CSV table of C-alpha atoms and ligand atoms in Angstrom, one decimal:
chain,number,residue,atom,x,y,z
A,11,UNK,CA,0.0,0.0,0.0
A,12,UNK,CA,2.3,2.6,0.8
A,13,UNK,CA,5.0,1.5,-2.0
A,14,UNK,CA,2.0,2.0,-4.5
A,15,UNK,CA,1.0,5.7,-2.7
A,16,UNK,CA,4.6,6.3,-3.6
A,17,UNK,CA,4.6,5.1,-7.0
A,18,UNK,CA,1.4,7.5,-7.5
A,19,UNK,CA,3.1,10.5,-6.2
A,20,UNK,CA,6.5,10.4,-8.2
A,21,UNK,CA,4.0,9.5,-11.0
A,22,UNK,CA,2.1,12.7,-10.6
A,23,UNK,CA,5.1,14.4,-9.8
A,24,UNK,CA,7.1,13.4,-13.1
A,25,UNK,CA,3.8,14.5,-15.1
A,26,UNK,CA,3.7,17.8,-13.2
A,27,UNK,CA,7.1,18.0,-14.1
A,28,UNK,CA,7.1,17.0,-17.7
A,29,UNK,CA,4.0,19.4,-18.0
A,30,UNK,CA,5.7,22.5,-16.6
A,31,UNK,CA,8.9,21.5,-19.1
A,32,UNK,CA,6.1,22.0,-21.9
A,33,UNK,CA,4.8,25.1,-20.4
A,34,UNK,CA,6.1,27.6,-23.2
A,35,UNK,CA,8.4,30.8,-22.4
A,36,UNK,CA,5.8,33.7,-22.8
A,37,UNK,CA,7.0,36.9,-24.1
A,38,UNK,CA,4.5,39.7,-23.9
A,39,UNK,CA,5.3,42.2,-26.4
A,40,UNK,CA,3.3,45.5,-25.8
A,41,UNK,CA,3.1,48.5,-28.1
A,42,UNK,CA,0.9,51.7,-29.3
A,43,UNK,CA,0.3,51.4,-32.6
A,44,UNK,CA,-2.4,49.1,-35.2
A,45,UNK,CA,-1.7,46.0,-36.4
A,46,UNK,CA,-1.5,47.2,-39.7
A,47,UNK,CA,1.3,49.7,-39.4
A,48,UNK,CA,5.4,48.9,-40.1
A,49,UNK,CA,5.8,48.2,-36.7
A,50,UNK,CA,2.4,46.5,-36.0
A,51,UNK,CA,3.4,43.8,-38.9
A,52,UNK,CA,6.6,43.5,-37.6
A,53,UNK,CA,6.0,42.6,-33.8
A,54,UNK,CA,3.4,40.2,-35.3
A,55,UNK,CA,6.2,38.7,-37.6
A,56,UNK,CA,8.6,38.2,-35.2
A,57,UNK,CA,6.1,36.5,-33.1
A,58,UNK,CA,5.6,34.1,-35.8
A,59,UNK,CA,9.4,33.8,-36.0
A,60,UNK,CA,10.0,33.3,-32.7
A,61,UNK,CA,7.1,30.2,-32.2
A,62,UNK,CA,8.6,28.7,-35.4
A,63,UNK,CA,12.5,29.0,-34.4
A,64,UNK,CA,12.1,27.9,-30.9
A,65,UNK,CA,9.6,25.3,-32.0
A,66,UNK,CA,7.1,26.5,-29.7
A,67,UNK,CA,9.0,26.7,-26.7
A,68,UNK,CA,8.2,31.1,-26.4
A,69,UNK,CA,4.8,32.3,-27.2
A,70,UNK,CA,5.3,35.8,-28.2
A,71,UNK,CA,1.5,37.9,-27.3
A,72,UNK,CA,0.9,40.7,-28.8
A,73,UNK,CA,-0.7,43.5,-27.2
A,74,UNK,CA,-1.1,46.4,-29.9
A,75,UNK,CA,-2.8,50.1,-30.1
A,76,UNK,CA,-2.3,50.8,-26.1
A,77,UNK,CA,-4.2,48.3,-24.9
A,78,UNK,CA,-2.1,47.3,-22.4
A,79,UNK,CA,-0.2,50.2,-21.5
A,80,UNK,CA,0.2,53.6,-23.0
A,81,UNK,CA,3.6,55.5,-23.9
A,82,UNK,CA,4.5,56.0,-20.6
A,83,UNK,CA,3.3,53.2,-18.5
A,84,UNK,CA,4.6,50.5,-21.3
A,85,UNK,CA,8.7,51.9,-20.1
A,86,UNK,CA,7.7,52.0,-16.8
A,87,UNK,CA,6.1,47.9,-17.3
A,88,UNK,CA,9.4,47.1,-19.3
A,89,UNK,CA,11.3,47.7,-16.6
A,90,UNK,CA,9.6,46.1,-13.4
A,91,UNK,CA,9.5,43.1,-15.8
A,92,UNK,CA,5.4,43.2,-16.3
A,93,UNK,CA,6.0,43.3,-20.2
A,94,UNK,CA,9.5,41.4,-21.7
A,95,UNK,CA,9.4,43.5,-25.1
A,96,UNK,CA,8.7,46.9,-26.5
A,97,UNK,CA,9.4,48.8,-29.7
A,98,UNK,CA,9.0,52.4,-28.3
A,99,UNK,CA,9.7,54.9,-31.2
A,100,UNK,CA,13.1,57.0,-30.6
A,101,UNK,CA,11.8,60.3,-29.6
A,102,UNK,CA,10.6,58.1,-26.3
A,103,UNK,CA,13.6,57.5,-24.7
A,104,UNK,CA,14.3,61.0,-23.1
A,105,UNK,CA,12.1,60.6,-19.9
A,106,UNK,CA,14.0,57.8,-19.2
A,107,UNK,CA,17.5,59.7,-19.0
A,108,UNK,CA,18.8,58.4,-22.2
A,109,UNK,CA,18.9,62.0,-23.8
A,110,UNK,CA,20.9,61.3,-26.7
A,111,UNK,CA,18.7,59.6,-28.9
A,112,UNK,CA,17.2,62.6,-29.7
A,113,UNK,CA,19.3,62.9,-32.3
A,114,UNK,CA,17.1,61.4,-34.5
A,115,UNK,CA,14.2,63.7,-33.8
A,116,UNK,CA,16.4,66.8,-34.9
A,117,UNK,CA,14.4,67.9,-38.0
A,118,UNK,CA,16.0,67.8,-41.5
A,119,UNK,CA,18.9,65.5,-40.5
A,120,UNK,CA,18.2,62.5,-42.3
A,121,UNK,CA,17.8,62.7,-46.2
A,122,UNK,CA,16.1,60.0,-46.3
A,123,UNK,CA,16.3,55.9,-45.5
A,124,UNK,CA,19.7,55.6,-46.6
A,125,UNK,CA,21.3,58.3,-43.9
A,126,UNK,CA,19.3,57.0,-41.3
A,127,UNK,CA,20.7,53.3,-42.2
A,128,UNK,CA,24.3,54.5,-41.9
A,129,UNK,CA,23.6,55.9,-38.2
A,130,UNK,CA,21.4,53.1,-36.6
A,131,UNK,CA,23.9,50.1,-38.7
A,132,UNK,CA,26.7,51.7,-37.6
A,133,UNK,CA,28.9,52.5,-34.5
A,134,UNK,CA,26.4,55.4,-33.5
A,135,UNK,CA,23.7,52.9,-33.4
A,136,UNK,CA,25.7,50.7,-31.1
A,137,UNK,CA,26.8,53.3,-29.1
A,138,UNK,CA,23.2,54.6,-28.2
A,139,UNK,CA,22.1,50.7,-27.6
A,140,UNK,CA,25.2,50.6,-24.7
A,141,UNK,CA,23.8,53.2,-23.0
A,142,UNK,CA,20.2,51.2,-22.6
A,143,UNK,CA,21.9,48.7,-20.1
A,144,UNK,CA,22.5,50.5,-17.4
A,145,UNK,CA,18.8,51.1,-16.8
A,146,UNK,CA,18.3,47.1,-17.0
A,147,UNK,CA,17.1,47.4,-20.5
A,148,UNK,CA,18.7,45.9,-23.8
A,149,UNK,CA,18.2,47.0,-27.0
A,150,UNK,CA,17.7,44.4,-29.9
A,151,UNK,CA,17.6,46.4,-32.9
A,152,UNK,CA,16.2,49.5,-35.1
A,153,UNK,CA,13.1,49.1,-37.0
A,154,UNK,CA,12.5,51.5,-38.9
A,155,UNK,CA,8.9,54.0,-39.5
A,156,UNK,CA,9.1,56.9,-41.8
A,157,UNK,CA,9.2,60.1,-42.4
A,158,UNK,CA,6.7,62.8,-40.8
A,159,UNK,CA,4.7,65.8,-41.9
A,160,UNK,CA,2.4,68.1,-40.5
A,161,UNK,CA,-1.7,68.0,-40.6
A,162,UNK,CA,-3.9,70.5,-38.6
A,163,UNK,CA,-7.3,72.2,-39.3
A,164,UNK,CA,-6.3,74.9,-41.8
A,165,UNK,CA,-3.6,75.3,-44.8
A,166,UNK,CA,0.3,74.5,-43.9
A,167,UNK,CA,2.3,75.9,-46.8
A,168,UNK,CA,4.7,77.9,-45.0
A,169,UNK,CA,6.5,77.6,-41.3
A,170,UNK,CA,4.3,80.5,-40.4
A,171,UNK,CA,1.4,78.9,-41.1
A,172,UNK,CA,1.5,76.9,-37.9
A,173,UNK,CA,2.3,80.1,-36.0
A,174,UNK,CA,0.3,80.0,-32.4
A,175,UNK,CA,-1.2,76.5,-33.1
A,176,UNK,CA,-1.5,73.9,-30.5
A,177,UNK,CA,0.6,70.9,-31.6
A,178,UNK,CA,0.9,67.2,-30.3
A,179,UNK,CA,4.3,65.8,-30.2
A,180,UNK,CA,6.0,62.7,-28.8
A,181,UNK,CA,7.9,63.5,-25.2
A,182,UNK,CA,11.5,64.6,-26.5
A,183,UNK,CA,12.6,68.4,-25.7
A,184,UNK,CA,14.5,68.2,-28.9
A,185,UNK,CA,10.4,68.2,-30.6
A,186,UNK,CA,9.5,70.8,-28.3
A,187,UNK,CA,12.2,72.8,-29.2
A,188,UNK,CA,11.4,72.6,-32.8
A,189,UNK,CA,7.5,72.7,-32.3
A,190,UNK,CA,8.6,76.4,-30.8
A,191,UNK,CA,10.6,77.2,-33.8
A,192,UNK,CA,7.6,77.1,-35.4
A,193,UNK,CA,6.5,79.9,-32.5
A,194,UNK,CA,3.9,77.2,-31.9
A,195,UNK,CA,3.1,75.1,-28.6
A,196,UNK,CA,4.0,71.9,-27.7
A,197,UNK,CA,1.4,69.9,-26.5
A,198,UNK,CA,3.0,66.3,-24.7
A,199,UNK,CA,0.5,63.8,-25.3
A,200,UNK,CA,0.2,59.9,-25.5
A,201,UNK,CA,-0.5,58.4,-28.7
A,202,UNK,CA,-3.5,56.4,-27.9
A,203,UNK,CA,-4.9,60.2,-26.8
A,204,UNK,CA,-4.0,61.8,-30.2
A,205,UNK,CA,-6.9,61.1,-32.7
A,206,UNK,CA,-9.6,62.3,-29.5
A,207,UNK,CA,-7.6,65.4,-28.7
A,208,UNK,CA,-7.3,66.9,-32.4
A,209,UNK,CA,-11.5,65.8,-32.8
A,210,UNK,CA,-12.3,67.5,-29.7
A,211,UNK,CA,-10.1,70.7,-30.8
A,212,UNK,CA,-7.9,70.1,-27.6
A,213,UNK,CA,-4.9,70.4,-30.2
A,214,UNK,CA,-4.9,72.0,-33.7
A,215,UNK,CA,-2.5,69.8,-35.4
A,216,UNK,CA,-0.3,67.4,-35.1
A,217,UNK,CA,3.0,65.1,-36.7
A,218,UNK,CA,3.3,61.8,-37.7
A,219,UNK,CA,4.3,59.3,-40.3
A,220,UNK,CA,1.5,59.0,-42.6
A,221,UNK,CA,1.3,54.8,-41.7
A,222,UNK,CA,0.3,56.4,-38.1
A,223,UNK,CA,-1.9,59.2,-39.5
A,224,UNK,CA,-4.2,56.8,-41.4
A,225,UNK,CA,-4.4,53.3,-39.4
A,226,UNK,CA,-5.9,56.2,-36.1
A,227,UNK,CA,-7.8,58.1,-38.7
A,228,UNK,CA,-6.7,61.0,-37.8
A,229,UNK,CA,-7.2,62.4,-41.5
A,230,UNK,CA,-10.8,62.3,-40.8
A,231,UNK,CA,-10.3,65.0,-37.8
A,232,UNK,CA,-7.7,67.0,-39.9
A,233,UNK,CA,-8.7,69.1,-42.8
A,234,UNK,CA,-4.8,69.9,-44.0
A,235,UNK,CA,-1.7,67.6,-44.5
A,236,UNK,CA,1.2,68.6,-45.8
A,237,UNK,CA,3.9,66.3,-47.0
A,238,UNK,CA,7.0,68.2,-45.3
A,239,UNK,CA,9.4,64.9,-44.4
A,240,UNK,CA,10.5,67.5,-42.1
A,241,UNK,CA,11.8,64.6,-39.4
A,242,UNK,CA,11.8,60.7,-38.5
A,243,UNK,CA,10.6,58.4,-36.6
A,244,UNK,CA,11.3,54.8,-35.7
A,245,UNK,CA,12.1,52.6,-33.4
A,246,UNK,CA,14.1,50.5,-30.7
A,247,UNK,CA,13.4,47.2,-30.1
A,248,UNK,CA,13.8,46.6,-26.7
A,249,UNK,CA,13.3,43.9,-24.2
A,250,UNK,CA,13.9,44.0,-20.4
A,251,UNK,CA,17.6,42.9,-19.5
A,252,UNK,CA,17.3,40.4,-16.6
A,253,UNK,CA,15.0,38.3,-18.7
A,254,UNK,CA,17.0,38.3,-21.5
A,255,UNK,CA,20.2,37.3,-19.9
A,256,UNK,CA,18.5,34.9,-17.7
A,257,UNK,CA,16.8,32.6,-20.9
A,258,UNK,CA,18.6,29.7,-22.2
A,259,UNK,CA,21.4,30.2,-24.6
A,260,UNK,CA,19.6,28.2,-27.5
A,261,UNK,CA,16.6,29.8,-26.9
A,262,UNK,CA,17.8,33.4,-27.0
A,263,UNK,CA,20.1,32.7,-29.9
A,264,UNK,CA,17.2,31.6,-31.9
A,265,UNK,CA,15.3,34.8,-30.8
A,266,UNK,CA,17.8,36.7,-32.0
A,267,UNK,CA,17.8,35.1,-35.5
A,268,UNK,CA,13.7,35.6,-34.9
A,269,UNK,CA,14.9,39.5,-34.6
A,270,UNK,CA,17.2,39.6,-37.2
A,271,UNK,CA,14.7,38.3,-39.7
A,272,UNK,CA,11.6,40.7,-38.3
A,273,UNK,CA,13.8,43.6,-38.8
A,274,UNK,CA,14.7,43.2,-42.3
A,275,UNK,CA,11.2,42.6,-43.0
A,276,UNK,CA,10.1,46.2,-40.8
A,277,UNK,CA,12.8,47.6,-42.7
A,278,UNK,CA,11.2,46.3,-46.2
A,279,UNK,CA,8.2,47.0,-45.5
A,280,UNK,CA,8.3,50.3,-43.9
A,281,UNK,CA,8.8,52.7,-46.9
A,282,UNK,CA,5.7,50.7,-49.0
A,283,UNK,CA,3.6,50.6,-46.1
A,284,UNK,CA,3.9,54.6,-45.9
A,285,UNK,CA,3.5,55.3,-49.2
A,286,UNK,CA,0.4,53.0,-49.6
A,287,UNK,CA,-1.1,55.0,-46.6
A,288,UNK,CA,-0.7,58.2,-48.2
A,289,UNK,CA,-2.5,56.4,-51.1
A,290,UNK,CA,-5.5,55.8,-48.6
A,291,UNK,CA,-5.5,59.4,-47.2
A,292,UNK,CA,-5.6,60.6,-50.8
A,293,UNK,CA,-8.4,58.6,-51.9
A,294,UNK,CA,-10.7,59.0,-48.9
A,295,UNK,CA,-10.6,62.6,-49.6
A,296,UNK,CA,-11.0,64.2,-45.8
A,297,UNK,CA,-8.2,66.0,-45.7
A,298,UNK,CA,-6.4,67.7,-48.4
A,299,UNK,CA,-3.3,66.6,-49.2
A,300,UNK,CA,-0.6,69.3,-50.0
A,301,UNK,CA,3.3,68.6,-51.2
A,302,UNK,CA,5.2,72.0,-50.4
A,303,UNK,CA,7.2,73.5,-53.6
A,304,UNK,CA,11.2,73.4,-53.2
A,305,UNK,CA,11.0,77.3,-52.1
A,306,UNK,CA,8.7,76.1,-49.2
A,307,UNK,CA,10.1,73.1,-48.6
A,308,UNK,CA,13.5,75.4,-47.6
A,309,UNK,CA,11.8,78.1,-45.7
A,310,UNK,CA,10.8,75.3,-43.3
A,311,UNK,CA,14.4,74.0,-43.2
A,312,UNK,CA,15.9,77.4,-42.6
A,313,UNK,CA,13.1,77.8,-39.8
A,314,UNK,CA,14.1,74.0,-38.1
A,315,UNK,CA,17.9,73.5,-38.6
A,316,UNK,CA,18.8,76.0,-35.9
A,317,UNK,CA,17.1,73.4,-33.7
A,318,UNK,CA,19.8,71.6,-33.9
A,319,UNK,CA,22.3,73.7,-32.2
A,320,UNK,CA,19.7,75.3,-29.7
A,321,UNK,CA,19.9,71.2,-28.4
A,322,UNK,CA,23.5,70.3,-27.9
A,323,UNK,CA,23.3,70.7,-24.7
A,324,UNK,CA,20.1,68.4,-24.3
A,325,UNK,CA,21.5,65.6,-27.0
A,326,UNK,CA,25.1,66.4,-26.5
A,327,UNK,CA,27.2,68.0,-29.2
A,328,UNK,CA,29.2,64.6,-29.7
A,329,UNK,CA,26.6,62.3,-31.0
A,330,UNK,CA,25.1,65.3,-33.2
A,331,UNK,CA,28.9,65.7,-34.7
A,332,UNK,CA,29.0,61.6,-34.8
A,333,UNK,CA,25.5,62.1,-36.6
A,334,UNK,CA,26.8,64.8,-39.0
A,335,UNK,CA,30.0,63.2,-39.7
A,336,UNK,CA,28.4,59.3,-40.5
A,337,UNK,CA,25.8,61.1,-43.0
A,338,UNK,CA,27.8,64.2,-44.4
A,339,UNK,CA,25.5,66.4,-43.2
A,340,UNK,CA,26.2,70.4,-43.0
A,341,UNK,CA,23.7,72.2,-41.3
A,342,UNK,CA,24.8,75.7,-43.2
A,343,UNK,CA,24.2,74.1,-46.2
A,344,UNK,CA,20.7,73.6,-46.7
B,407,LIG,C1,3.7,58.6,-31.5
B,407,LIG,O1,3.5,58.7,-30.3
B,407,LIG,O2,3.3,59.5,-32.3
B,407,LIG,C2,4.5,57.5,-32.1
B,407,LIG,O3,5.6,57.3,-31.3
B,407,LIG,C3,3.7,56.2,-32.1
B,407,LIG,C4,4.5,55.1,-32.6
B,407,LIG,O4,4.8,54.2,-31.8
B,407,LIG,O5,4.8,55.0,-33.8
């Protein structure tokens, strides 16, 4: 009798045992935008990726559009370890004491895909991941977004046009400063707030890439967009450090082929996905959709560029000269 009560407990114990070995690894990957945007295709790729590599062993869930945490609370998550993985866009990581990635929110730096590539693929890009660990977070890689213009309730042709207008903009000073350069106001706001506050008239305008604008519909509670590419915005995949280091080699390596893969596809994809949108906004006819001539186009760079020295301080004259130097840029030459 009491060899077979024995027998039945190590029994039940082995299957507990062999059930908790089964018991998949569960990432939970939060973020603010749809499903349908670059980055909302791409967390859901690398979830794919990640089931398929590790052969189920990590289910990756996906929390899109806020609803789990907003742009604020998701960081705070991250880091007491009640999400694993974010993809916060770059302009994001200021509150958190990592100034310097405001770099990429200086308007008119960039000329496009190919000069960001060379900053985020090379040893800027690493640099500005290093300084993520200290504040137990790692960064996995740079997905990138697109480019962003400005849409309010009346015409933008000129910088002056947005002159005294209330303005939503992602938390970095280096946006505030160039919302003021404008002589507009910044208005801080989450993301998930956005599409309610320009309905309601709470803000006048806003900026975004045009993926963003569309999949909140924003162009329904915005009469004006114009195309000015005047800044970018993507993002850092990031994932909370002590879990990371703490999973099994095997299983991390194969998430890191898992991001590898999901960022050249967020990379492919991000360009088409924009451009497609713009499509959308086009056709639906709500707002009207204005591309600035080349003579406005540099009125609004000689109103921004000076942003860019007005926030050494803040971003720290190094990584803006790193910047400059990795993409040729010369900000007296516009
Ligand atoms: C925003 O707040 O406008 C963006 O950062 C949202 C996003 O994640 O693309």
């Amino acid at each position: 009798m009491k060899v077979s009560k024995l027998l039945v407990a190590l029994l039940a114990g082995a299957l507990s045992l062999g059930a908790a070995a089964q018991q998949p690894i569960v990432i939970k990957f939060s973020h603010v935008v749809a499903s349908d945007t670059p980055k909302g295709k791409a967390v859901e790729f690398f979830a794919e990726k990640a089931a398929e590599l590790t052969k189920g062993r990590v289910k990756v869930e996906v929390y899109a559009n806020s609803t789990l945490y907003e742009d604020k609370e998701e960081m705070e998550a991250l880091q007491l370890g009640a999400v694993q993985m974010l993809a916060p866009s770059l302009a994001k990581f200021g509150p958190l004491g990592v100034r310097e990635f405001e770099v990429f929110d200086l308007p008119y730096i960039f000329n496009g895909y190919d000069d960001l590539h060379k900053v985020t693929a090379g040893p800027v890009g690493k640099q500005l991941m290093a300084k993520l660990e200290p504040k137990g977070i790692s960064g996995l890689a740079f997905w990138d977004n697109g480019f962003k213009s400005f849409s309010a309730n009346t015409p933008i042709r000129n910088p002056d046009d947005l002159r005294g207008k209330k303005l939503r903009i992602q938390s970095s000073k280096v946006l505030e400063e160039q919302v003021r350069a404008l002589k507009a106001l910044p208005q801080v706001m989450a993301f998930s707030e956005v599409y309610q506050a320009l309905q309601t008239g709470v803000v006048d305008g806003t900026e975004n890439p045009i993926s963003n604008l569309y999949t909140q519909k924003m162009h329904e509670v915005q009469k004006h967009l114009a195309i000015t590419d005047h800044g970018y915005l993507g993002y850092v995949v990031i994932v909370n450090k002590k879990f990371w280091d703490g999973l099994p080699t095997d299983i991390r390596k194969q998430l890191e082929e898992a991001m590898v893969q999901a960022t050249r596809y967020a990379n492919q994809i991000a360009k088409i996905e924009n451009d497609n949108a713009l499509e959308q906004v086009r056709k639906s006819g709500k707002t009207a959709v204005y591309v600035p001539t080349v003579a406005e186009r540099t009125a609004f760079k000689k109103a921004l560029v000076p942003v860019h020295q007005k926030m050494e301080k803040r971003v720290g004259k190094e990584t803006i000269d790193a910047v400059y130097q990795a993409i040729n840029f010369d900000p007296n030459k516009l």
